[in-house]
mmCIF file of C-alpha atoms in Angstrom:
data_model
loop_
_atom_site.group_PDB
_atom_site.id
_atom_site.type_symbol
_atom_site.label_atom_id
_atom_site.label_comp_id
_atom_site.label_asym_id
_atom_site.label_seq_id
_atom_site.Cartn_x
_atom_site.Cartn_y
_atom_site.Cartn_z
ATOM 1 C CA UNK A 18 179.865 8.107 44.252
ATOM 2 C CA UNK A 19 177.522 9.936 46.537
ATOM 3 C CA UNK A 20 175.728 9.605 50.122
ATOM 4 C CA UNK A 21 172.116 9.301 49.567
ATOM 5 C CA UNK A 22 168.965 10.185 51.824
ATOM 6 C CA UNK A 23 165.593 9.325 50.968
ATOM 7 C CA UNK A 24 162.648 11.058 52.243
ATOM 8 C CA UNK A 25 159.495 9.792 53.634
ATOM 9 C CA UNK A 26 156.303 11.030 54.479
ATOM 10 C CA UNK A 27 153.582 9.815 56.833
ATOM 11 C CA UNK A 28 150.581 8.752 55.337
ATOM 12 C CA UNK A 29 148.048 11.424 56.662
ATOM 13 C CA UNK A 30 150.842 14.299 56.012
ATOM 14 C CA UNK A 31 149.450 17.445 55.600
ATOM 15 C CA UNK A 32 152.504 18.690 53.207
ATOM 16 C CA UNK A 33 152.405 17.754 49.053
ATOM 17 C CA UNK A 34 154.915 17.692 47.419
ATOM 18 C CA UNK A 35 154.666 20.922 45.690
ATOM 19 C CA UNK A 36 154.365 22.079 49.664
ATOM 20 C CA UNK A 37 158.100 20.887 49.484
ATOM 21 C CA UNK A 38 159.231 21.886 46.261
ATOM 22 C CA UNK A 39 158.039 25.456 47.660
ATOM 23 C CA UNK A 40 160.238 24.904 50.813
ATOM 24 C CA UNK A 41 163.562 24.127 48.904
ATOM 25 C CA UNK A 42 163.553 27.031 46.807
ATOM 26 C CA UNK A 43 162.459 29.073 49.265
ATOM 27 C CA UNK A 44 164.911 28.236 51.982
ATOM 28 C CA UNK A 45 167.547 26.735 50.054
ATOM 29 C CA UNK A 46 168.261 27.483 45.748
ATOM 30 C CA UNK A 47 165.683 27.862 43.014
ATOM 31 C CA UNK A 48 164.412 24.679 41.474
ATOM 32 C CA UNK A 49 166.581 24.290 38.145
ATOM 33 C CA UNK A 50 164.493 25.513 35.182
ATOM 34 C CA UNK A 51 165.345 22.114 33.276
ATOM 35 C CA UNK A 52 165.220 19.462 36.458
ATOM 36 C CA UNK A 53 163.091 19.026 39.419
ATOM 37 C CA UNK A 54 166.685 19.526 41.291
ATOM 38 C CA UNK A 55 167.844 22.194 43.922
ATOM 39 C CA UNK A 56 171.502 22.671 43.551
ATOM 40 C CA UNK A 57 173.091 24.595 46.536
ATOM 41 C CA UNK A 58 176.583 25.920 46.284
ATOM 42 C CA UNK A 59 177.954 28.190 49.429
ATOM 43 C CA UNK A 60 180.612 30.221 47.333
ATOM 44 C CA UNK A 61 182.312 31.215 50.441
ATOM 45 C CA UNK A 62 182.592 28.030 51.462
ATOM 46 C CA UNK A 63 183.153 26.187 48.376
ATOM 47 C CA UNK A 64 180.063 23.324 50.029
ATOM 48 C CA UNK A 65 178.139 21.850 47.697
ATOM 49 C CA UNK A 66 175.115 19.486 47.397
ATOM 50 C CA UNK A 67 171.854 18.391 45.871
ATOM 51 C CA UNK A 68 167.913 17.869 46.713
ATOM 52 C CA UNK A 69 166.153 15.831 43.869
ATOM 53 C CA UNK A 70 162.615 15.010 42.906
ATOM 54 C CA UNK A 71 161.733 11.618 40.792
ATOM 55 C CA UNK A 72 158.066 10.957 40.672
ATOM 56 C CA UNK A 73 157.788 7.619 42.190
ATOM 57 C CA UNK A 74 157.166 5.149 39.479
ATOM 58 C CA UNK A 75 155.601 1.735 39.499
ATOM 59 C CA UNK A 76 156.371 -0.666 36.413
ATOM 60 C CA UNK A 77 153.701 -1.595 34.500
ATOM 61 C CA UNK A 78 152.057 -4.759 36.066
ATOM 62 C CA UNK A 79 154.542 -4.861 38.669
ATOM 63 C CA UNK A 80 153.511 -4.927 42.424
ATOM 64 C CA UNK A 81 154.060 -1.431 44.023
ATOM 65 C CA UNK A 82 155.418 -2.857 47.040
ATOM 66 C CA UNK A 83 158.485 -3.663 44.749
ATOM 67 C CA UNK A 84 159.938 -0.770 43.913
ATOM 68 C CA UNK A 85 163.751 0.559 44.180
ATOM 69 C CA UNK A 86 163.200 2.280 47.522
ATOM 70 C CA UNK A 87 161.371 -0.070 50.870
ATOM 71 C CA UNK A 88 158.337 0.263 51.122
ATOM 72 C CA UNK A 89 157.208 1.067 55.339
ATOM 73 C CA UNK A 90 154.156 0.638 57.248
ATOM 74 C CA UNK A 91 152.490 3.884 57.382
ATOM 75 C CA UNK A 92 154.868 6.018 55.287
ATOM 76 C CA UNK A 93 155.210 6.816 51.748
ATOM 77 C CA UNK A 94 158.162 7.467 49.538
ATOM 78 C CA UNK A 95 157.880 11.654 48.903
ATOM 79 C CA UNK A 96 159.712 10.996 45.982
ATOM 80 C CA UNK A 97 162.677 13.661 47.191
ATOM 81 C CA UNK A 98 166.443 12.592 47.726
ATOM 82 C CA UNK A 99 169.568 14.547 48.762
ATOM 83 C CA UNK A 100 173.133 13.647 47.739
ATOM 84 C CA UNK A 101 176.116 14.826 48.748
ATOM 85 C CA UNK A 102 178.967 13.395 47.296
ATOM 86 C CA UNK A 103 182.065 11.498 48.257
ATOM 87 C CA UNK A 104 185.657 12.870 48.406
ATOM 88 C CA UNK A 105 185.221 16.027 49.797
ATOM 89 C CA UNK A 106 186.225 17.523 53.216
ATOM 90 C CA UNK A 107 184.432 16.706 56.338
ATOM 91 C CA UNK A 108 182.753 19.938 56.714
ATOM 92 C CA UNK A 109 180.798 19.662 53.506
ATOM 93 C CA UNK A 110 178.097 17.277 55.818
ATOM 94 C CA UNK A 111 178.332 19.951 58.792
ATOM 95 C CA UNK A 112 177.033 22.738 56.855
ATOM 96 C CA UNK A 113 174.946 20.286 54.228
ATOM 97 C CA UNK A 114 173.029 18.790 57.145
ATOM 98 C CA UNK A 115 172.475 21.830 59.290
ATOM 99 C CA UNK A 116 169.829 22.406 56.441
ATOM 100 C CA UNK A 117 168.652 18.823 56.158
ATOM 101 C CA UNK A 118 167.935 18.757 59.721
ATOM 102 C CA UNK A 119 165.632 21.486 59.192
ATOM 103 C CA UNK A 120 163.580 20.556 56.302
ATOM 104 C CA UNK A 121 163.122 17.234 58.103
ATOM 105 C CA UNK A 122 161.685 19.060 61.587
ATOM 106 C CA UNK A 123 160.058 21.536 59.486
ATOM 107 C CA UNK A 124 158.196 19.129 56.959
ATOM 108 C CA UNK A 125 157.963 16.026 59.406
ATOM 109 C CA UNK A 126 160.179 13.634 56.908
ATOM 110 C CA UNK A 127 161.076 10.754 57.885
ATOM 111 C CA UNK A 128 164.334 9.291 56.171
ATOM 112 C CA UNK A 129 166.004 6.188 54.962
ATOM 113 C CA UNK A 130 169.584 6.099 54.593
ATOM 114 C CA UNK A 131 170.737 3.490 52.628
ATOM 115 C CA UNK A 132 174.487 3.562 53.912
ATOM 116 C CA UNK A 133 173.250 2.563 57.226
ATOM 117 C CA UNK A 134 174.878 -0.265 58.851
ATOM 118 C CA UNK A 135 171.681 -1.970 60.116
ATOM 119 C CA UNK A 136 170.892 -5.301 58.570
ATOM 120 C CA UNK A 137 166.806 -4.096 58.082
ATOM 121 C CA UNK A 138 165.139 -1.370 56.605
ATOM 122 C CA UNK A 139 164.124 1.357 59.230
ATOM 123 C CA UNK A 140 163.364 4.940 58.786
ATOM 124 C CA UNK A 141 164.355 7.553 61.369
ATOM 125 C CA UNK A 142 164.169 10.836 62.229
ATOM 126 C CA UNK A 143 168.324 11.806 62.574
ATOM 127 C CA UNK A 144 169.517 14.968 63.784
ATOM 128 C CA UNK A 145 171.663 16.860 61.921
ATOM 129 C CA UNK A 146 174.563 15.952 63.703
ATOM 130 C CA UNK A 147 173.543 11.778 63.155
ATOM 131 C CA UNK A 148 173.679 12.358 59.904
ATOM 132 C CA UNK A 149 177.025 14.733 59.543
ATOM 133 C CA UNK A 150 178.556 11.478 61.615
ATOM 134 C CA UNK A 151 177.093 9.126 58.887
ATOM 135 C CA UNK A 152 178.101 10.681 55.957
ATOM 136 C CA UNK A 153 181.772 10.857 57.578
ATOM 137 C CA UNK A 154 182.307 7.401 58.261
ATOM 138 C CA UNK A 155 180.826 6.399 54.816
ATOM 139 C CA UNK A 156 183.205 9.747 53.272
ATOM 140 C CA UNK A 157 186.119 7.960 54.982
ATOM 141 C CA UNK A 158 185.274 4.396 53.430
ATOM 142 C CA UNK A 159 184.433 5.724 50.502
ATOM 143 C CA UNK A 160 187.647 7.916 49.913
ATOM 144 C CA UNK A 161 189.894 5.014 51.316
ATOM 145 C CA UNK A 162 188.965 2.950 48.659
ATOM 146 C CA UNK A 163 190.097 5.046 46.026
ATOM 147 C CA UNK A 164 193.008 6.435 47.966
ATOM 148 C CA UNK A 165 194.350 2.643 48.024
ATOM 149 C CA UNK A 166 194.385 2.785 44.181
ATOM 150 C CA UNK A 167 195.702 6.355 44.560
ATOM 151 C CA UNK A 168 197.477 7.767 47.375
ATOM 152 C CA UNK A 169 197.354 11.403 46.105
ATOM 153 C CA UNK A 170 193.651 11.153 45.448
ATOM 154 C CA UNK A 171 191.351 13.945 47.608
ATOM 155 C CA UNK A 172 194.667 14.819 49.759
ATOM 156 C CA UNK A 173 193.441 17.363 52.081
ATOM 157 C CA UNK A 174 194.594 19.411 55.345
ATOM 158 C CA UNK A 175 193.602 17.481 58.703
ATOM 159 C CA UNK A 176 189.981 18.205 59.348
ATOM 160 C CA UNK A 177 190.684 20.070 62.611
ATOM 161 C CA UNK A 178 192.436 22.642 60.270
ATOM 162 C CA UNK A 179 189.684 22.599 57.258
ATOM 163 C CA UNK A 180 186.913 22.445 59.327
ATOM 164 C CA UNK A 181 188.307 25.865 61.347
ATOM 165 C CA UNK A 182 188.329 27.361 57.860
ATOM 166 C CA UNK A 183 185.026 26.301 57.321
ATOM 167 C CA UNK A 184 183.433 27.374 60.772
ATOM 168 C CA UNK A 185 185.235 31.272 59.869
ATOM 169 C CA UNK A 186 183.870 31.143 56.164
ATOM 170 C CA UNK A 187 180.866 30.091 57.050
ATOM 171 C CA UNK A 188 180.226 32.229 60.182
ATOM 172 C CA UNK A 189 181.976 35.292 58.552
ATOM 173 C CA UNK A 190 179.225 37.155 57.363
ATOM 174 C CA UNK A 191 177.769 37.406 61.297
ATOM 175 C CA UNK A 192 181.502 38.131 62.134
#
């Protein structure tokens, strides 16, 4: 189980996407030599999460306004997702979407976030902060679901104590 992000680009965008294939292993990991993926690990930190490129495909004969991701007014899919999974501490989205915050500014993405508790389709332009908030609330549904089958499933320290940790790992190399 993961939280997804789906990115969007406007229709007269002046980036392609090998403009933000360059970006992500530039500023974040190398491309995997196998997979159009980016897979960043923080060993200090122990954070972890994902960028991912599938080439959007139409079905034969099927109508391209029918696809697996909406389809908006202006926009097109890019093509690039992020995950981050479930079950893990809450300062795996503070440091994951410090960087997705960026690439958004930086590459003028839009993003649908299929989590989101609206009842239509919208695509937005979150901070990073939004989207840390997000990822939280769905974390906590997520992991309460499987900690109701499991009470000793992803048992961690209160997040005031983890997310201290995190803020001196991550920070430590500046300290």
């Amino acid at each position: 189980m993961s939280y997804d992000l789906y990115f969007y680009q406007p229709l007269e965008s002046k980036h392609s996407q090998s403009d933000i294939f360059q970006y992500l292993s530039e500023n974040l990991t190398p491309k995997d030599k196998q997979f159009d993926q980016w897979f960043f690990e923080n060993e200090r930190t122990g954070v972890y999460f994902m960028f991912e490129f599938a080439e959007p495909v139409f079905p034969p004969g099927d109508d391209p306004d029918d696809t697996e991701h909406p389809v908006f007014d202006g926009y097109s899919f890019s093509g690039f997702f992020f995950n981050l999974n479930f079950g893990r501490p809450d300062f795996f989205g503070h440091e994951a979407f410090i960087f997705v915050e960026k690439l958004i500014s930086d590459l003028s993405l839009s993003v649908f976030d299929p989590q989101s508790d609206s009842e239509t389709d919208t695509l937005t332009r979150p901070t990073g902060t939004e989207m840390c908030e997000s990822w939280i609330d769905s974390n906590s549904r997520a992991t309460g679901v499987i900690r109701e089958q499991d009470p000793n499933a992803f048992v961690y320290f209160p997040p005031e104590i983890t997310n201290a940790a995190w803020n001196y790992n991550f920070h430590a190399d500046r300290l």
